[in-house]
Short mmCIF file of C-alpha atoms and ligand atoms in Angstrom, two decimals:
data_model
loop_
_atom_site.label_atom_id
_atom_site.label_comp_id
_atom_site.label_asym_id
_atom_site.label_seq_id
_atom_site.Cartn_x
_atom_site.Cartn_y
_atom_site.Cartn_z
CA MET C 253 114.93 114.93 104.53
CA SER C 254 112.83 117.75 104.66
CA THR C 255 110.28 118.56 101.96
CA ALA C 256 112.29 121.80 100.82
CA VAL C 257 115.59 119.84 100.74
CA ALA C 258 113.70 117.24 98.88
CA ASP C 259 112.55 119.50 96.38
CA GLN C 260 115.65 121.06 95.82
CA VAL C 261 117.23 117.68 95.11
CA LEU C 262 114.55 116.95 92.69
CA GLU C 263 115.07 120.41 90.68
CA GLN C 264 118.62 119.45 90.63
CA ALA C 265 117.65 116.01 88.86
CA VAL C 266 115.08 117.84 86.70
CA ARG C 267 117.89 119.95 85.18
CA SER C 268 119.76 117.06 84.56
CA GLY C 269 117.00 115.74 82.44
CA ASP C 270 115.64 113.14 84.90
CA ASP C 271 112.18 112.06 83.99
CA ALA C 272 111.52 110.64 87.21
CA ALA C 273 112.04 113.92 89.09
CA ARG C 274 110.07 115.72 86.55
CA LEU C 275 107.07 113.28 87.16
CA GLU C 276 107.48 113.40 91.14
CA LEU C 277 108.09 117.25 91.12
CA GLY C 278 105.01 117.74 88.45
CA ASN C 279 102.91 115.98 90.79
CA ARG C 280 104.00 117.99 93.99
CA TRP C 281 103.21 121.19 92.66
CA LEU C 282 99.84 120.39 90.89
CA SER C 283 98.78 118.90 94.38
CA ARG C 284 100.18 121.84 96.34
CA HIS C 285 99.29 124.74 94.47
CA ARG C 286 95.73 125.74 93.20
CA TYR C 287 94.50 125.50 89.72
CA GLY C 288 95.28 128.70 87.79
CA THR C 289 98.71 129.73 89.86
CA PRO C 290 101.95 129.82 87.80
CA GLU C 291 103.16 127.01 90.17
CA HIS C 292 100.10 124.98 89.12
CA GLU C 293 101.14 125.62 85.27
CA ARG C 294 104.62 124.43 86.07
CA GLY C 295 103.59 121.30 87.55
CA LEU C 296 101.60 120.54 84.37
CA GLU C 297 104.72 121.43 82.26
CA LEU C 298 106.73 119.08 84.26
CA LEU C 299 104.29 116.43 83.36
CA LEU C 300 104.09 117.22 79.81
CA ALA C 301 107.76 117.53 79.55
CA ALA C 302 108.01 113.82 80.75
CA SER C 303 105.40 112.86 78.15
CA GLU C 304 107.69 112.12 75.19
CA GLY C 305 110.38 110.29 77.14
CA PRO C 306 111.25 107.06 78.59
CA LEU C 307 108.39 107.49 81.20
CA ALA C 308 106.03 108.51 78.72
CA VAL C 309 103.35 105.93 79.73
CA GLN C 310 103.36 107.02 83.47
CA ALA C 311 103.43 110.91 82.61
CA HIS C 312 100.24 109.87 80.46
CA TRP C 313 98.39 108.15 83.34
CA PHE C 314 99.32 111.05 85.49
CA LEU C 315 98.21 113.62 82.84
CA ALA C 316 95.03 111.86 82.61
CA ALA C 317 94.08 111.16 86.34
CA TYR C 318 94.93 114.90 86.84
CA TYR C 319 92.34 115.97 84.05
CA VAL C 320 89.68 113.55 85.35
CA GLN C 321 89.74 115.06 88.60
CA LEU C 322 89.69 118.52 87.19
CA ALA C 323 86.41 117.43 85.46
CA VAL C 324 84.64 120.98 86.27
CA ARG C 325 87.09 122.64 83.84
CA PRO C 326 86.05 123.49 80.27
CA GLY C 327 87.56 120.76 78.10
CA ALA C 328 89.19 118.53 80.76
CA ALA C 329 87.11 115.46 80.05
CA ALA C 330 88.37 115.37 76.33
CA GLU C 331 92.08 115.77 77.73
CA ALA C 332 91.32 113.33 80.02
CA ALA C 333 90.17 110.79 77.68
CA ARG C 334 93.11 111.71 75.32
CA TRP C 335 96.01 110.91 77.53
CA MET C 336 93.95 108.04 79.47
CA SER C 337 93.82 106.33 75.49
CA ARG C 338 97.40 106.81 74.98
CA ALA C 339 98.32 105.26 78.39
CA ALA C 340 95.41 102.46 77.61
CA ASP C 341 97.19 101.81 74.08
CA ALA C 342 100.35 101.11 75.92
CA GLY C 343 98.56 98.50 77.88
CA MET C 344 98.81 99.85 81.12
CA PRO C 345 95.94 98.08 82.82
CA ALA C 346 94.77 100.91 85.31
CA ALA C 347 94.50 103.10 82.02
CA MET C 348 92.22 100.31 80.33
CA ASP C 349 90.07 99.98 83.25
CA ARG C 350 89.50 104.28 83.77
CA LEU C 351 89.15 104.21 79.61
CA ALA C 352 86.42 101.48 79.97
CA GLU C 353 84.72 103.66 82.50
CA MET C 354 84.83 106.71 80.36
CA TYR C 355 83.60 105.07 77.17
CA LEU C 356 80.50 103.58 79.31
CA ALA C 357 79.85 107.25 80.99
CA GLY C 358 80.58 108.99 77.62
CA ARG C 359 82.79 111.37 79.37
CA GLY C 360 85.21 112.84 76.92
CA VAL C 361 84.34 110.21 74.28
CA GLU C 362 81.37 109.00 72.19
CA PRO C 363 79.65 106.62 74.71
CA SER C 364 80.29 103.08 73.78
CA PRO C 365 79.14 100.25 76.10
CA ALA C 366 80.71 97.87 73.71
CA ARG C 367 84.33 99.74 73.99
CA ALA C 368 83.89 99.35 77.70
CA PHE C 369 83.26 95.87 77.41
CA GLU C 370 86.13 94.95 75.18
CA LEU C 371 88.54 96.91 77.44
CA HIS C 372 87.28 94.82 80.45
CA LYS C 373 87.29 91.74 78.60
CA GLU C 374 91.04 91.98 77.59
CA LEU C 375 91.65 93.08 81.09
CA ALA C 376 90.07 89.96 82.33
CA GLY C 377 92.15 87.62 80.17
CA GLN C 378 95.12 89.30 81.96
CA GLY C 379 93.79 88.02 85.04
CA HIS C 380 92.02 91.37 86.41
CA SER C 381 89.38 90.17 88.32
CA ARG C 382 87.14 92.93 88.74
CA ALA C 383 87.38 93.58 85.04
CA ALA C 384 86.09 90.14 84.80
CA TRP C 385 83.18 90.83 86.80
CA GLU C 386 82.44 94.03 85.11
CA ALA C 387 82.50 92.57 81.57
CA GLY C 388 79.77 90.12 83.04
CA TYR C 389 77.95 92.98 84.34
CA LEU C 390 77.79 94.88 81.25
CA LEU C 391 76.73 92.12 78.97
CA ASP C 392 73.70 91.79 81.23
CA HIS C 393 73.03 95.64 81.57
CA ALA C 394 74.36 97.82 79.13
CA GLY C 395 72.92 95.98 75.82
CA VAL C 396 76.16 94.80 74.70
CA GLU C 397 76.16 92.25 72.20
CA PRO C 398 79.05 89.88 72.41
CA GLY C 399 79.98 89.27 68.69
CA GLY C 400 82.97 89.51 66.64
CA PRO C 401 85.88 87.30 66.59
CA GLY C 402 86.15 84.96 69.48
CA GLY C 403 83.20 86.89 71.08
CA GLU C 404 80.82 83.97 70.23
CA GLY C 405 79.07 82.67 73.34
CA ASP C 406 80.52 85.24 75.70
CA THR C 407 77.81 85.43 78.49
CA ALA C 408 77.61 87.23 81.90
CA CYS C 409 77.93 83.78 83.76
CA THR C 410 80.89 82.70 81.77
CA PHE C 411 82.66 85.95 83.00
CA PHE C 412 81.66 85.79 86.44
CA ALA C 413 82.84 82.17 86.65
CA ARG C 414 86.40 83.66 85.11
CA ALA C 415 86.36 85.99 88.10
CA SER C 416 85.81 83.17 90.34
CA ALA C 417 88.59 81.32 88.92
CA LEU C 418 90.63 84.22 89.91
CA GLY C 419 89.26 84.02 93.61
CA ASP C 420 87.40 87.03 93.64
CA PRO C 421 84.28 86.96 96.12
CA ALA C 422 82.28 89.25 93.73
CA GLY C 423 82.72 86.55 90.82
CA TYR C 424 81.23 83.58 93.40
CA TYR C 425 78.64 85.90 94.50
CA SER C 426 77.08 86.83 90.93
CA LEU C 427 77.58 83.29 89.77
CA GLY C 428 75.58 82.20 92.94
CA LEU C 429 72.82 84.43 92.19
CA ARG C 430 72.69 82.81 88.80
CA PHE C 431 72.87 79.31 89.50
CA ALA C 432 70.33 79.89 92.46
CA ALA C 433 67.87 81.43 90.17
CA GLY C 434 68.40 79.62 86.59
CA THR C 435 69.22 82.87 85.10
CA GLY C 436 71.71 82.33 81.94
CA VAL C 437 72.25 78.87 83.26
CA ALA C 438 70.33 75.75 84.14
CA ALA C 439 69.46 76.14 87.88
CA ASP C 440 71.23 74.29 90.24
CA PRO C 441 70.24 75.89 93.69
CA ASP C 442 72.76 73.74 95.71
CA PHE C 443 75.68 74.81 93.66
CA GLY C 444 74.47 78.36 93.58
CA ARG C 445 74.17 78.21 97.74
CA ALA C 446 77.79 77.01 97.75
CA LEU C 447 79.07 79.73 95.41
CA LEU C 448 77.00 82.40 97.56
CA SER C 449 78.67 80.59 100.99
CA ARG C 450 81.98 80.98 99.26
CA ALA C 451 81.31 84.66 98.71
CA ALA C 452 80.40 85.27 102.25
CA ASP C 453 83.60 83.44 103.41
CA GLY C 454 85.39 86.32 101.42
CA GLY C 455 83.38 88.87 103.16
CA TYR C 456 81.28 90.03 100.27
CA PRO C 457 78.31 91.77 101.48
CA GLY C 458 75.02 90.50 101.25
CA ALA C 459 76.38 87.07 100.05
CA ALA C 460 75.38 85.59 103.22
CA GLU C 461 71.72 86.70 103.29
CA ALA C 462 71.17 86.08 99.46
CA ALA C 463 72.39 82.53 100.29
CA ASP C 464 69.50 81.86 103.28
CA GLU C 465 66.86 84.01 101.09
CA LEU C 466 67.17 82.16 97.67
CA VAL C 467 68.24 78.86 98.85
CA PRO C 468 66.38 78.81 102.30
CA GLY C 469 67.16 75.98 105.05
CA ALA C 470 70.14 74.01 105.83
CA PRO C 471 72.59 73.80 103.24
CA SER C 472 71.99 69.89 101.41
CA PRO C 473 74.72 67.85 101.87
CA ARG C 474 75.39 68.43 97.78
CA ALA C 475 75.68 72.14 98.69
CA THR C 476 78.24 71.37 101.43
CA GLU C 477 80.26 69.32 99.15
CA TRP C 478 80.41 71.79 96.41
CA HIS C 479 81.51 74.54 98.99
CA ARG C 480 84.14 72.38 100.06
CA ARG C 481 85.16 71.58 96.99
CA LEU C 482 85.32 75.28 95.88
CA LYS C 483 87.82 75.96 99.13
CA SER C 484 90.08 73.33 98.24
CA ASN C 485 90.07 74.41 94.89
CA MET C 486 91.20 77.95 95.58
CA ASP C 487 93.74 76.72 98.23
CA SER C 488 95.64 74.87 95.43
CA ALA C 489 95.04 77.54 92.76
CA PRO C 490 98.44 78.91 91.48
CA LEU C 491 97.58 82.34 92.07
CA GLU C 492 100.75 83.48 92.96
CA ALA C 493 101.55 83.76 89.10
CA LEU C 494 99.35 86.73 89.16
CA GLY C 495 101.05 88.66 92.25
CA PRO C 496 101.04 92.26 92.01
CA GLY C 497 103.59 93.64 89.39
CA ARG C 498 104.95 90.18 88.91
CA ALA C 499 104.77 89.66 85.09
CA GLY C 500 104.14 91.43 81.77
CA ALA C 501 100.56 90.88 79.81
CA ALA C 502 101.88 87.54 78.29
CA GLN C 503 102.95 85.80 81.58
CA ARG C 504 99.60 87.12 83.25
CA ARG C 505 97.52 85.72 80.12
CA ALA C 506 99.24 82.40 80.42
CA ALA C 507 98.32 82.43 84.49
CA THR C 508 95.02 83.38 83.74
CA LEU C 509 94.28 80.49 81.36
CA ALA C 510 95.95 77.81 84.15
CA LEU C 511 93.51 79.33 86.66
CA GLU C 512 90.77 79.19 84.67
CA ALA C 513 91.62 75.64 83.87
CA HIS C 514 92.27 74.84 87.14
CA PHE C 515 88.96 76.16 88.27
CA SER C 516 87.03 74.11 85.43
CA ARG C 517 88.49 70.95 87.39
CA ILE C 518 85.92 71.46 90.11
CA GLY C 519 83.85 69.29 88.06
CA HIS C 520 80.56 71.22 87.68
CA PRO C 521 78.68 69.97 84.16
CA ALA C 522 77.90 73.72 83.29
CA LEU C 523 81.87 74.57 83.33
CA ARG C 524 83.89 73.66 80.71
CA LEU C 525 87.03 74.85 78.97
CA ASP C 526 86.72 75.78 75.27
CA ALA C 527 89.02 74.98 72.32
CA GLY C 528 91.08 77.97 73.28
CA GLY C 529 91.52 76.77 76.76
CA ARG C 530 89.35 79.77 77.94
CA LEU C 531 86.69 78.84 80.77
CA ARG C 532 83.09 79.16 79.87
CA VAL C 533 79.75 78.46 81.51
CA ALA C 534 77.03 76.45 79.38
CA PRO C 535 74.07 78.60 78.77
CA GLY C 536 70.67 77.65 79.62
CA GLY C 537 67.88 78.78 82.17
CA ALA C 538 66.03 81.78 81.73
CA ARG C 539 67.27 84.85 79.47
CA PRO C 540 68.82 87.35 81.81
CA ALA C 541 67.17 90.69 81.26
CA ALA C 542 68.73 94.02 82.08
CA HIS C 543 66.84 95.24 85.65
CA GLN C 544 63.50 97.18 85.55
CA PRO C 545 62.94 99.65 88.05
CA GLY C 546 59.39 100.20 89.38
CA ASN C 547 57.22 102.89 88.14
CA TRP C 548 57.01 106.42 90.61
CA HIS C 549 54.76 106.05 93.50
CA TRP C 550 54.04 109.65 95.05
CA LEU C 551 53.64 109.93 98.32
CA SER C 552 53.59 113.57 99.03
CA HIS C 553 53.45 116.88 97.01
CA ALA C 554 54.42 119.17 99.46
CA PRO C 555 57.37 118.38 99.65
CA ARG C 556 57.26 116.25 96.43
CA VAL C 557 58.48 112.77 97.60
CA ALA C 558 58.16 109.59 95.46
CA THR C 559 59.70 106.06 95.61
CA SER C 560 60.44 103.43 93.07
CA THR C 561 60.43 99.69 94.18
CA ASP C 562 63.66 97.51 92.77
CA PHE C 563 65.27 100.38 91.46
CA ALA C 564 68.37 98.55 91.73
CA SER C 565 68.93 94.93 91.93
CA ARG C 566 70.38 93.20 94.74
CA GLU C 567 73.64 92.65 92.81
CA GLU C 568 74.03 96.11 92.24
CA CYS C 569 73.12 97.23 96.08
CA ASP C 570 75.78 94.36 97.24
CA HIS C 571 78.25 95.60 94.60
CA LEU C 572 78.28 99.34 95.57
CA MET C 573 78.73 98.19 99.41
CA SER C 574 81.64 96.26 98.75
CA ARG C 575 83.10 99.10 96.55
CA VAL C 576 83.21 101.44 99.60
CA ALA C 577 83.08 98.91 102.47
CA GLY C 578 87.11 99.57 103.10
CA THR C 579 87.02 103.21 102.81
CA LEU C 580 83.98 104.79 105.01
CA ARG C 581 84.81 107.54 106.93
CA LYS C 582 83.09 109.84 109.36
CA ALA C 583 81.26 112.98 108.11
CA GLY C 584 83.86 115.22 110.05
CA GLU C 585 86.80 113.77 108.01
CA TYR C 586 85.33 114.17 104.58
CA ARG C 587 84.21 117.75 104.91
CA ARG C 588 85.51 120.12 102.49
CA ALA C 589 86.80 123.47 103.45
CA GLY C 590 84.29 126.20 102.49
CA ARG C 591 81.02 124.14 101.98
CA ASP C 592 78.10 124.92 104.46
CA ASN C 593 76.60 121.58 103.55
CA ASP C 594 79.51 119.68 104.32
CA ASP C 595 79.74 121.40 107.55
CA ALA C 596 76.03 120.50 108.46
CA GLU C 597 76.57 117.11 107.30
CA ALA C 598 79.30 116.92 110.10
CA LEU C 599 77.03 118.12 112.47
CA TYR C 600 73.76 116.29 111.99
CA PHE C 601 75.14 112.88 110.55
CA SER C 602 76.58 110.71 113.02
CA GLY C 603 77.02 107.52 110.63
CA SER C 604 80.14 107.22 107.79
CA GLY C 605 80.40 108.00 104.06
CA GLN C 606 82.51 108.00 101.11
CA ALA C 607 82.10 109.61 97.78
CA ILE C 608 82.65 107.70 94.64
CA ASN C 609 84.45 109.90 92.23
CA ALA C 610 85.71 109.39 88.65
CA MET C 611 88.65 107.47 89.57
CA ALA C 612 86.84 104.95 91.75
CA ALA C 613 83.27 104.77 89.56
CA THR C 614 82.57 101.19 88.15
CA SER C 615 79.90 100.03 85.64
CA VAL C 616 77.33 99.93 87.99
CA VAL C 617 77.93 103.32 89.31
CA ARG C 618 77.49 104.49 85.81
CA ILE C 619 74.65 102.39 85.07
CA VAL C 620 72.67 103.50 88.09
CA GLU C 621 73.36 106.92 87.30
CA GLN C 622 72.17 106.62 83.73
CA ARG C 623 68.97 104.98 85.36
CA ILE C 624 68.54 107.68 87.50
CA ALA C 625 68.92 109.85 84.81
CA ARG C 626 66.38 108.15 82.62
CA MET C 627 63.70 108.30 85.34
CA THR C 628 63.90 111.65 86.52
CA ASP C 629 64.27 113.18 82.93
CA TRP C 630 67.45 114.71 83.96
CA SER C 631 71.11 114.81 82.44
CA PRO C 632 73.87 112.58 83.91
CA ARG C 633 76.00 115.76 83.45
CA ALA C 634 74.00 117.37 86.06
CA LEU C 635 74.32 114.55 88.75
CA GLU C 636 76.96 114.99 91.62
CA PRO C 637 79.27 112.39 92.18
CA CYS C 638 77.39 109.70 94.26
CA SER C 639 78.13 108.79 97.62
CA VAL C 640 77.54 106.04 99.77
CA ILE C 641 76.42 106.33 103.56
CA ARG C 642 76.43 103.76 106.14
CA TYR C 643 74.41 103.82 109.85
CA LEU C 644 75.28 101.25 112.51
CA PRO C 645 72.82 101.05 115.34
CA GLY C 646 72.68 104.18 117.17
CA GLU C 647 73.48 106.59 114.54
CA GLU C 648 71.48 109.07 112.82
CA TYR C 649 70.96 112.11 110.56
CA ARG C 650 69.07 114.62 112.43
CA PRO C 651 66.69 117.14 110.74
CA HIS C 652 68.33 118.91 107.92
CA VAL C 653 67.84 120.27 104.44
CA ASP C 654 69.92 119.24 101.32
CA PHE C 655 69.60 122.54 99.27
CA PHE C 656 72.47 124.91 98.99
CA SER C 657 71.89 128.72 100.46
CA PRO C 658 72.09 131.42 97.71
CA ASP C 659 75.54 132.38 99.30
CA GLN C 660 77.24 128.85 98.74
CA ILE C 661 75.95 128.75 95.28
CA GLU C 662 77.29 132.25 94.38
CA ARG C 663 80.74 131.59 96.34
CA ASP C 664 81.24 128.23 94.66
CA ARG C 665 80.54 129.65 91.06
CA ARG C 666 82.90 132.64 91.62
CA GLU C 667 85.78 130.33 92.79
CA GLY C 668 85.33 127.86 89.80
CA ARG C 669 84.80 125.43 92.07
CA ASP C 670 81.56 124.17 91.28
CA PHE C 671 79.08 125.30 88.36
CA GLY C 672 76.00 123.14 89.25
CA GLY C 673 73.97 125.63 90.86
CA GLN C 674 71.00 124.40 93.21
CA ARG C 675 70.57 120.88 94.28
CA ILE C 676 67.04 120.59 92.79
CA ALA C 677 66.26 117.11 94.10
CA THR C 678 68.14 114.31 96.40
CA PHE C 679 67.83 110.64 94.82
CA LEU C 680 68.49 107.75 97.70
CA VAL C 681 69.04 104.02 97.11
CA CYS C 682 68.44 101.92 99.98
CA LEU C 683 71.45 99.32 99.53
CA ARG C 684 70.46 97.46 102.71
CA ALA C 685 67.82 98.06 104.96
CA PRO C 686 67.90 98.07 108.66
CA ALA C 687 66.14 95.38 110.49
CA ALA C 688 64.57 98.14 112.94
CA GLY C 689 64.60 102.04 112.93
CA GLY C 690 66.45 104.37 110.32
CA GLU C 691 63.24 105.16 108.48
CA THR C 692 63.46 108.54 106.42
CA VAL C 693 61.14 110.98 107.84
CA TYR C 694 59.80 114.01 106.22
CA ASP C 695 59.26 115.93 109.36
CA LYS C 696 56.80 118.71 108.24
CA ALA C 697 54.91 116.69 106.02
CA GLY C 698 54.31 113.95 108.54
CA LEU C 699 55.57 111.49 106.25
CA SER C 700 57.95 108.14 107.24
CA VAL C 701 59.72 106.08 104.49
CA ALA C 702 60.98 102.85 105.81
CA GLY C 703 63.87 101.74 103.58
CA ARG C 704 63.82 98.24 101.54
CA ARG C 705 66.75 96.95 99.74
CA GLY C 706 66.81 98.44 96.35
CA GLN C 707 64.20 101.23 96.82
CA GLY C 708 64.83 104.48 95.05
CA VAL C 709 63.33 107.79 97.08
CA LEU C 710 63.22 111.06 94.94
CA HIS C 711 62.55 114.09 97.06
CA TYR C 712 62.73 117.69 95.86
CA ASN C 713 64.57 120.14 97.63
CA VAL C 714 62.85 123.19 96.06
CA GLY C 715 59.16 123.99 95.48
CA PRO C 716 57.46 123.97 92.08
CA ASP C 717 58.85 127.83 91.92
CA GLY C 718 62.39 126.49 91.95
CA GLN C 719 63.02 128.35 95.29
CA PRO C 720 64.33 126.41 98.24
CA ASP C 721 61.40 124.77 99.98
CA PRO C 722 61.65 124.40 103.49
CA MET C 723 58.99 121.70 103.68
CA SER C 724 61.86 119.62 102.45
CA LEU C 725 63.27 119.30 105.91
CA HIS C 726 63.89 115.45 106.67
CA THR C 727 65.44 113.43 109.23
CA GLY C 728 67.50 109.72 108.77
CA MET C 729 65.97 108.34 112.21
CA PRO C 730 68.33 106.21 114.23
CA VAL C 731 69.10 102.64 113.36
CA ARG C 732 68.00 100.54 116.43
CA ASP C 733 69.15 97.16 115.03
CA GLY C 734 71.07 95.86 111.81
CA GLU C 735 72.76 98.54 109.20
CA LYS C 736 71.31 101.00 106.93
CA TRP C 737 73.11 101.61 103.93
CA LEU C 738 72.36 104.35 101.04
CA TRP C 739 73.24 105.80 97.95
CA ARG C 740 72.89 109.24 97.47
CA SER C 741 72.84 111.53 94.21
CA THR C 742 71.66 114.66 94.01
CA LEU C 743 70.16 116.37 90.77
CA ARG C 744 71.81 119.79 90.25
CA GLU C 745 70.39 122.75 88.36
CA HIS C 746 73.02 123.28 85.86
CA TYR C 747 75.74 120.88 84.23
CA LEU C 748 78.50 120.66 86.48
CA ASP C 749 81.09 120.75 83.62
CA VAL C 750 80.15 124.03 82.13
CA PRO C 751 81.46 127.12 83.62
CA ARG C 752 78.92 129.84 84.29
O1 LIG B 225 69.17 108.41 105.89
C1 LIG B 225 67.80 109.10 105.52
O2 LIG B 225 66.94 108.71 105.40
C2 LIG B 225 68.52 110.46 104.73
C3 LIG B 225 69.89 110.62 104.25
C4 LIG B 225 69.99 112.15 103.70
O3 LIG B 225 68.98 112.95 104.21
C5 LIG B 225 70.96 112.47 103.10
O4 LIG B 225 72.03 111.85 103.08
O5 LIG B 225 71.08 113.90 102.92
FE1 LIG B 226 69.33 114.87 103.53
#
């Protein structure tokens, strides 16, 4: 059926009051027609018309997603939060997940890491493994005080164990790090090694390296035995009960309890079930502390370049790689029309990348952004959405500058596409350092910065007078061996969500 015919069929269905057709047609009009056109407005009206009918929750979700992605428009964040809350209150897992992210970032709502945690905790109880992992991460990094009814004893390790019970490599990985180091749980390097190896079996980035570095040498017989048990535990786990779209919240809770009980039978003394049948990890070891980045170390004043060692933790670096690993694309494929810097990227950068937008951002993305904002005394509202880029051997980013031309800034502002103004500075975080090559070179200053995992690099693209600085020319040297992964944020002149 051609699109035109299909549209006519949908129009007919809309006239007879069919809400599924309203949703389908509304989304089509919104994606096909530019913001501000009557056709675009009609798309929005169709979604609104469906928002009180039998498909209200889906309509709320589509409206929320629409406003999330319309971030640069005034009031969009508040509208996004309003619709997202309605879909979340109706129990839609995807909406609960995005609402948690909004509470953490404080977008459209008062920031509340505690609400973000509670939403992830609820989702974790329904068998959503990433939510279980995020709940654990938030406990260690967002200053959330677990408390309230049933909250006693919630620890990061407990949530990572629950993610592990659901078969999530991220859960094995983070639990493995903690058993290896003895943070939040009494150290058991053999079990830690086994968990990290299990995460590596599941393809989790950095897990094999962490196992080799944190518990060096050949695995002990005990580590090998734990690894075998972890594998056979998962082989016999009744995971199908959580298959996509299989059951409602109550059935998913029951299936989750069964999986947690199953995992506890692996027999490790630190894993136990509480009175409510939920999996917990006996607390012990060193008190977990929020990650502390190193102070700025200035390398150059023309251009201005500084580094911070351990800006991001190993766990954060590996999470960020895992988040984009399946979706990386060549620069030419993510280029947006009319953006000169995207054209330059396609021309000069031979690796791959992926932006992490508000529909994909996780707690780690927001916490790292908040850390960048704190360390640079910048507002998170003036940070461009981050992206992750990867260089394979032979790939490079030839000499270029990151600042926008005055033409580009004015065109973006006029077309209502981007109100952020100049890219004052660039913030890079080395997620994985290559074995050889891949230095960041500031060509005109004769400065070369070798990446180390977790290191943050800040360089200004403008001089102290605020004007584009030609001295900021820089190069990502060809990687000779291994892979190089970077996080990129740019610090913009203005808030991105306030029209000028
Ligand atoms: O890879 C590097 O070291 C530099 C990356 C860069 O310049 C950029 O992403 O704009
Ligand atoms: Fe650059």
